[in-house]
Amino acid sequence: MSFQPLVKVEGLKKYFPVSKGLFRKTHDYIHAVDDVSFSIQPRESLGLVGESGCGKTTTGKLLVRLLTPTAGRIFFRMEEEEAREEGVRLEDGYVDVATLKGRALKNFRRHVQMIFQDPYESMNPRLTIYDIVAEPMAVQGIGSVMEREQRVAEMLQHVGLTPPESFMFRYPHELSGGQRQRVAIARALIINPTFVIADEPTSMLDVSVRTGVMQLMQDLADRFGISYLYITHDLAVARYMCDKIAVMYLGKIVEMAETEELLHHPLHPYTKALLSAVPIPDPTYKREVIEIRGSVSTPINPPSYCRFYNRCPVAKEGLCNVQEHPPLEDKGGGHYVACHLV
Amino acid sequence: MREPVLSVEHLTMHYSTRKGDVHAVDDVSFELHPGEVLGVVGESGSGKSSVAFTLMRLLPENAHIKGGHVWMNGVDLLTLPEDEMRRYRWKRIAMIFQAAMNTLNPVYKVGDQIIEAMETHGVAYGEAARKRVAELFEMVGLDPALMDRYPHEYSGGMRQRAIIAMALSCDPDVLIADEPTTALDVIVQHRILKNLLQLQKRLDMAMIYITHDIAVVAEVSTRIAVMYAGRLVEIGSTEDIFLRPKHRYTEALLQAFPSIHGEKKTLLTIPGELPNLLNPPRGCRFHPRCAFATEICKEREPEYRTFNPGHLAACWHPVGEENA
Amino acid sequence: MTRYVLRRLVQIVITFFLFQTLTFFLLYAQPGDIANQYLLNPNLPPDAAERLRQELGLDKPPHLQYIQYMKNFLTGNLGVSFTNYPRPVIDIIKERLPRTLVLFFTATIISFYVGFALGKVLAWRRGGLFEYGVTVVGVTLYTVFTPWFALMMIWLFAYKLNLFPTGKFVTPTLWQNAPVDANTVFGRMIYTGILGSVVAFVVYLLVRRLPPPTRNMSGILAVLAGLLGMVIPWVQSPLARYAVDILWHMVLPILTLTLISFAGTMLLTRNSLLETMREDFILAARAKGLPEKVVRDKHAARTALLPVVTSLVFSLAFAIDGGVITETMFSWPGMGLTLLNAVVQEDIPLAMGAFSFTGILALLAHLAADLLYAYLDPRIRYS
Amino acid sequence: MSDASSVTVIHRPLWRVRLELFWKSVRTNWALFIENPIGVIGLAIILFFALMAVLHPILMKTVWDPTVYDPITGYDFEILRHPAPPSARHLLGTDPLGRDVLSQLMYSTQTEFILGVVAALITVTIGTLIGALSAYYGGVIDTLFMRLADLVIMLPFISILIVLSALFKLNMLKLALVIGILSGFGGVTVIIKSQALSIKVKPYIEAARVAGGGDWHIIVVHFIPNLLPLSFLYMMFTVTSAIFSEAVLSFFGLINIRMSWGIMIHTTQTAGYLLNVGQYWWLVIPAGLAITLLCSAFYLVGRALDEVVNPRLRRR
């Protein structure tokens, strides 16, 4: 494995102001993403897992700059030559995505794309499949109309929508959920990005169709050398799609490790609870359940001590609620945990 | 085994649409016994929810029941006059809906909506009804004080609990749960499932649990019915379905489903798309996607075969009979 | 909720301020010299014209005139009407505003009830000949050329059938020897009307607390009690026949207004109900075994009411605005007729005064509808 | 997976494909539209009046003698008493000034159509643009336009038109402009903006942005096409309100127009025949009915379109 990561995220933060009243100034912030750091190697795929409201989707949107980070840096590796062509300044071979603006930001988007969760809402119902898939080429001004048509046809073929001409000039509502998600993949990959953020791309698909889409994403990643940030709430899916998994809780990464390592030897009490709640499709398996209190809250001005303290079954009073939120530390073999008690 | 509390025979229901008839439920039969949880698994468009709504006779205008019977205590619910059917709803068969967010009317207090059900069926009135709501709330793990709040003040998990409380309010014989935890996070889902199963055992209700999630159905049900494209393709005990599946679709589904437990198996892909029910495939409806399909699968609908007592499947080439 | 009300109030005050400013600049943007408009009006005696020039600061620069104008308005000094010289504008408005209000309030309430009831039926009987028939008739009435329609109503009911007077506020011959003037009687009618409404409301709230069978009649009982509350104070009064005369003059305008405006509520109720019917909670209400009537009236209609109430805003504002037409046709001496006459006769102070108050009424109607909405929707009430 | 390099695209010109798709969508929507008899009735009435508007100049050139039948300056000397009841010479009689009522009626139709369409176009252009922009940008622009809309909605519409026409002596075009602007900045904007807001949060907007699409691209490619059906719907309602307002102003004699349906009734009124409906019905009924019918026709079409545009109202 290369030691030069493709993406490096350092201390990423996103706070959303909570507005109250008409004229009052805002003092309250939702700490949606709070000091998150990780890196992704070329051709590697990292799973970002957590319950709804944990900040995983916000993290994804920050990485493609649909949102602007409150603090932190997002480094993306780029070739000198490309960077010069696109008018981007490099720092040790990396561009800081968090600071990009205007033209440079637009050019950056040739390298990074996103696949969205909802196959029904992520396509403009008034555009044809051709228009949808060709949109990135069109806005980036790549290729002539003829070339775009050719490229769209190729891409549809790649994602298994054959023959392409029978799909190109249909509308999204004429396609099934699985087919649409294939179109979404074609759109994301049409300008040859090296990094794709997939936000729960299969969570709304039926089981029998889902596996096909998962397979397709892996095949294309191998073929085109793509790295994924795979956002999901489903650990079982993450197991099949990701090399590494990071578990998020209330805006923080609490644990990160190689996939099998994390599933079989979870260290953080939250990860343990989460894993024990996942239903297993095997009636003979009787698992040990770790109960935790309460439910996920919204991180509005959270305390500075461990975020999980209030629900933690093993928390130590006087330690966990006194010290700062524990840092994400390597406990050996690239297994990172943020817990005082591990 | 006790007498079935509900028995469904050859149920067939179509929706008429602009483009033609949608064969939503086709010749579905099963029995539901007291105290058991029957899991109904299927993908979207398999007809699993349509079965539930047909049992309750809560169908939209364009739905037509083409045939079959639903027996409950010797009465065929499908032929009952609407006014009498109304008395069966909630009192005998209650239902938990998928979209907890929208099942409660936003302009009435949650408690009042539960009391309304009880007063309609003469279960309890006034103060007595309020007391019962408080008990129900405690049973499902909600603070009774919440009964005087409006639905928008509840979180998703709380609403689902309130709906469970509402479903139990008239002591139904049968509870239909239609994907009750689909919108919830795993930890909350796990807790609500546990709570629901405890209550089901305590009240000795029969339950039909409808879901697309094979993993959930493995945990909750004693028996499982697998549906595909409007037809019931296989039914049997949970062990039979998971360990000795007979229908090729059941087998493919199990092999396509990822798990975090055990060895990392290779997931097998089922090729193709779900069939269009406007014009379902002839013969076995799974044949266009089935690796084992032969000529007969395209021509003739398979009959149900009994493989084990209570384990039936409709497949021409069941698992384990490769050469047949 | 208090905060919501306060915020709406602040918004309304700001909007009204803008409205007044706009009115002023409209006045000044017109071609020709404003001062001459005032001073050369034939209805105005010359000495009065000179006094007006002083008072309005017509010889000063526009921005000072603007300040003067706003100051005058806020102190209730709307000037003197040219056509009714020397009656102050504010006096005329005080007399005529209640007449407009009573007419339109009554018509709005009736058409709201009729429209809501019919809308429910339309939604339930979707797609039949009945629906298309009622919709076409309703839309035709809704978009009818109002002056023409009023004319037809007068022609039919007053000339041909001779059931109602052709217009005006009272029958002059009857009132020649009346002990009091029409405004006094009308004032008392308003008071008893309010009394009746309060009684109806109290009865409604009381009956609602009773056990089910009686509870279901709360609506009817409330209406009956309200009617009694309105009628009883008049039974012994010698003024009753004068009150009846005024009422008799009100019937035709109210009937006309109701016919014109009920379809708005009806069509909206239908759409709103059709959308509500798709909600899961309607399915859930059916699943609970509730009778169809309860599902429709308690669950669907109650929720579908919300957007309908919002549109009450528009219909109220429209009603007052449409008053110009209806009042003119029925010679009903309210704000609309006053506005039109003032405009035609170039009575600028009266026109501006009447226009301002039409604006105020529209604003208040909005506020009332907002409050009603907040009351009906718990999502707003408790946040 | 098959090899993509083997793909060959059959090159049909894109514009032709798009034209075909456009026609296809027109056909589908037409099928939905004619399912509702309400819309069909409305459309039939509109077509009837359109025919009248087209026929008038033809008749004037061929059958009708301009000195007699001109809607404004004509006079029939062969009839002694005006207004004259309907006859073979004057199918709808003559007005108090001796002019042919049918000719006036047909002539006015043109004016009403032009007025209605111009006002509606102005309204919808303003409404769609402002709605899209304030939904997209939010912030100060949004606040500004929405407060303005609040103000305009609350303005007593007819009253303000009366005051305006008294102060400024409006003609047809200015009236269309005033009506268009007033309704454009008012209710239509609010409705279109709320629709635009629901588009703004759709994932395909984010997808477009991730693709590198700028503000303009998103507004033109994603917002406007999705707003147009609604805009078209509100055009119908604006036409109704424009024709109605013109008729009211004409009826009160407040507007500077030579001939319109409202003027026809106004003429009847000033000549004192207004309350004699029974005897002089041809002076009042045709014009009044024409205004009412055309107004309701556009409204009915709007209602029927609502069921096409708004899937929540569809039956299946």
Short mmCIF file of C-alpha atoms in Angstrom, two decimals, chain C residues 8 11-12 15-16 18-19 22 25-27 29-31 126-127 131-132 135-136 139-148 151-152 154-155 159-160 166 264 267-268 270-272 274-276 278-279 313-314 317-318 320-322 324-325 328-329 339-340 343-344 346 351-352 355 358-359 362-363 366, chain D residues 35-38 41 147 150-169 187 240 243-244 246-249 251-252 254 261-262 265 269 274-279 284-293 295-297 299-300 303 306-307 310-316:
data_model
loop_
_atom_site.label_atom_id
_atom_site.label_comp_id
_atom_site.label_asym_id
_atom_site.label_seq_id
_atom_site.Cartn_x
_atom_site.Cartn_y
_atom_site.Cartn_z
CA ARG C 8 -47.11 39.18 13.29
CA GLN C 11 -44.93 42.88 10.73
CA ILE C 12 -48.40 44.29 10.25
CA THR C 15 -46.60 46.73 6.38
CA PHE C 16 -49.17 49.36 7.18
CA LEU C 18 -45.29 51.00 3.95
CA PHE C 19 -48.84 51.00 2.68
CA LEU C 22 -47.17 54.11 -0.91
CA PHE C 25 -46.51 58.77 -3.12
CA LEU C 26 -49.30 57.54 -5.39
CA LEU C 27 -51.07 60.74 -4.63
CA ALA C 29 -47.00 60.74 -8.56
CA GLN C 30 -50.19 61.61 -10.38
CA PRO C 31 -49.93 64.00 -13.25
CA ARG C 126 -65.10 12.59 -6.71
CA GLY C 127 -65.49 12.16 -10.42
CA GLU C 131 -68.96 17.05 -8.93
CA TYR C 132 -68.55 18.48 -12.42
CA THR C 135 -67.77 22.78 -9.90
CA VAL C 136 -68.83 24.46 -13.12
CA VAL C 139 -66.60 28.50 -10.77
CA THR C 140 -69.02 30.46 -12.90
CA LEU C 141 -70.37 32.20 -9.83
CA TYR C 142 -66.88 32.69 -8.47
CA THR C 143 -65.64 34.37 -11.62
CA VAL C 144 -68.92 36.02 -12.54
CA PHE C 145 -68.79 39.66 -13.56
CA THR C 146 -69.90 40.92 -10.17
CA PRO C 147 -71.66 44.19 -11.13
CA TRP C 148 -73.63 42.36 -13.76
CA LEU C 151 -77.75 43.69 -11.32
CA MET C 152 -79.37 40.41 -12.24
CA ILE C 154 -81.69 43.07 -8.11
CA TRP C 155 -83.69 42.69 -11.26
CA TYR C 159 -88.17 44.04 -9.58
CA LYS C 160 -89.66 40.79 -10.75
CA THR C 166 -83.53 47.34 -4.64
CA GLY C 264 -63.55 29.74 -3.47
CA LEU C 267 -62.86 24.32 -4.43
CA LEU C 268 -60.01 24.75 -2.00
CA ARG C 270 -62.01 19.84 -2.09
CA ASN C 271 -58.35 19.93 -3.10
CA SER C 272 -57.12 20.16 0.45
CA LEU C 274 -58.15 15.14 -1.50
CA GLU C 275 -54.57 15.73 -0.46
CA THR C 276 -55.30 15.01 3.18
CA ARG C 278 -53.82 10.43 1.01
CA GLU C 279 -52.16 10.89 4.36
CA VAL C 313 -57.30 35.63 4.50
CA PHE C 314 -57.66 36.13 0.82
CA ALA C 317 -59.42 40.82 2.02
CA PHE C 318 -61.14 40.18 -1.27
CA ILE C 320 -63.70 44.10 1.62
CA ASP C 321 -62.13 44.97 -1.68
CA GLY C 322 -65.04 43.58 -3.64
CA VAL C 324 -66.52 48.60 -3.89
CA ILE C 325 -68.52 46.75 -6.51
CA THR C 328 -72.10 50.43 -5.39
CA MET C 329 -74.58 48.13 -7.05
CA LEU C 339 -64.31 55.17 -1.93
CA LEU C 340 -65.71 55.00 -5.43
CA VAL C 343 -62.61 58.93 -6.46
CA VAL C 344 -65.14 59.84 -9.11
CA GLU C 346 -62.13 63.89 -6.86
CA ALA C 351 -60.70 58.89 -1.11
CA MET C 352 -57.38 58.62 0.69
CA PHE C 355 -58.37 53.74 0.84
CA THR C 358 -59.58 49.46 3.26
CA GLY C 359 -55.89 48.66 3.69
CA ALA C 362 -57.27 43.84 4.83
CA LEU C 363 -54.32 43.81 7.24
CA HIS C 366 -54.76 38.75 7.69
CA GLU D 35 -59.86 13.21 -18.86
CA ASN D 36 -61.34 16.02 -16.83
CA PRO D 37 -64.51 17.39 -18.44
CA ILE D 38 -64.07 20.63 -16.50
CA ILE D 41 -65.56 22.77 -21.10
CA ARG D 147 -42.06 41.30 2.36
CA ASP D 150 -46.87 40.30 1.64
CA LEU D 151 -47.56 43.94 1.04
CA VAL D 152 -48.92 43.40 -2.46
CA ILE D 153 -51.11 40.50 -1.37
CA MET D 154 -52.67 42.65 1.30
CA LEU D 155 -53.32 45.54 -1.06
CA PRO D 156 -56.98 45.83 -1.87
CA PHE D 157 -56.61 44.98 -5.54
CA ILE D 158 -59.75 46.49 -7.05
CA SER D 159 -59.52 49.56 -4.82
CA ILE D 160 -55.96 50.23 -5.83
CA LEU D 161 -56.86 49.83 -9.49
CA ILE D 162 -59.70 52.28 -9.02
CA VAL D 163 -57.43 54.80 -7.34
CA LEU D 164 -54.71 54.26 -9.93
CA SER D 165 -57.00 54.59 -12.90
CA ALA D 166 -58.55 57.73 -11.44
CA LEU D 167 -55.14 59.25 -10.87
CA PHE D 168 -53.35 58.16 -14.03
CA LYS D 169 -56.01 57.67 -16.71
CA GLY D 187 -49.36 35.79 -4.58
CA THR D 240 -59.22 35.63 -15.32
CA ILE D 243 -60.25 40.42 -17.73
CA PHE D 244 -62.39 40.82 -14.64
CA GLU D 246 -60.71 45.58 -16.82
CA ALA D 247 -64.45 44.96 -16.99
CA VAL D 248 -64.99 46.45 -13.54
CA LEU D 249 -62.96 49.56 -14.32
CA PHE D 251 -68.03 49.51 -16.06
CA PHE D 252 -67.34 52.34 -13.64
CA LEU D 254 -62.67 54.79 -14.97
CA TRP D 261 -67.43 44.43 -22.73
CA GLY D 262 -67.28 46.54 -19.61
CA ILE D 265 -72.50 47.83 -20.01
CA GLN D 269 -75.90 52.39 -17.68
CA LEU D 274 -79.51 49.29 -16.96
CA LEU D 275 -82.35 48.24 -14.69
CA ASN D 276 -84.67 47.51 -17.59
CA VAL D 277 -83.10 44.14 -18.13
CA GLY D 278 -86.40 42.52 -19.06
CA GLN D 279 -87.07 44.92 -21.91
CA VAL D 284 -76.87 43.79 -20.73
CA ILE D 285 -76.97 40.03 -21.08
CA PRO D 286 -74.51 39.34 -23.94
CA ALA D 287 -71.71 41.54 -22.62
CA GLY D 288 -72.14 40.41 -19.01
CA LEU D 289 -72.32 36.79 -20.04
CA ALA D 290 -69.26 37.14 -22.25
CA ILE D 291 -67.17 38.51 -19.38
CA THR D 292 -68.38 35.81 -17.03
CA LEU D 293 -67.93 32.97 -19.50
CA CYS D 295 -63.31 34.49 -16.98
CA SER D 296 -64.67 31.17 -15.82
CA ALA D 297 -63.32 29.38 -18.89
CA TYR D 299 -60.37 29.52 -14.41
CA LEU D 300 -61.76 26.09 -15.31
CA ARG D 303 -58.39 24.00 -12.30
CA ASP D 306 -53.94 21.80 -11.48
CA GLU D 307 -54.91 18.13 -11.56
CA ASN D 310 -50.21 18.34 -9.04
CA PRO D 311 -49.83 14.56 -8.84
CA ARG D 312 -51.34 14.53 -5.38
CA LEU D 313 -54.70 15.43 -6.88
CA ARG D 314 -54.59 12.75 -9.55
CA ARG D 315 -56.89 9.85 -9.18
CA ARG D 316 -54.53 7.06 -10.07
#
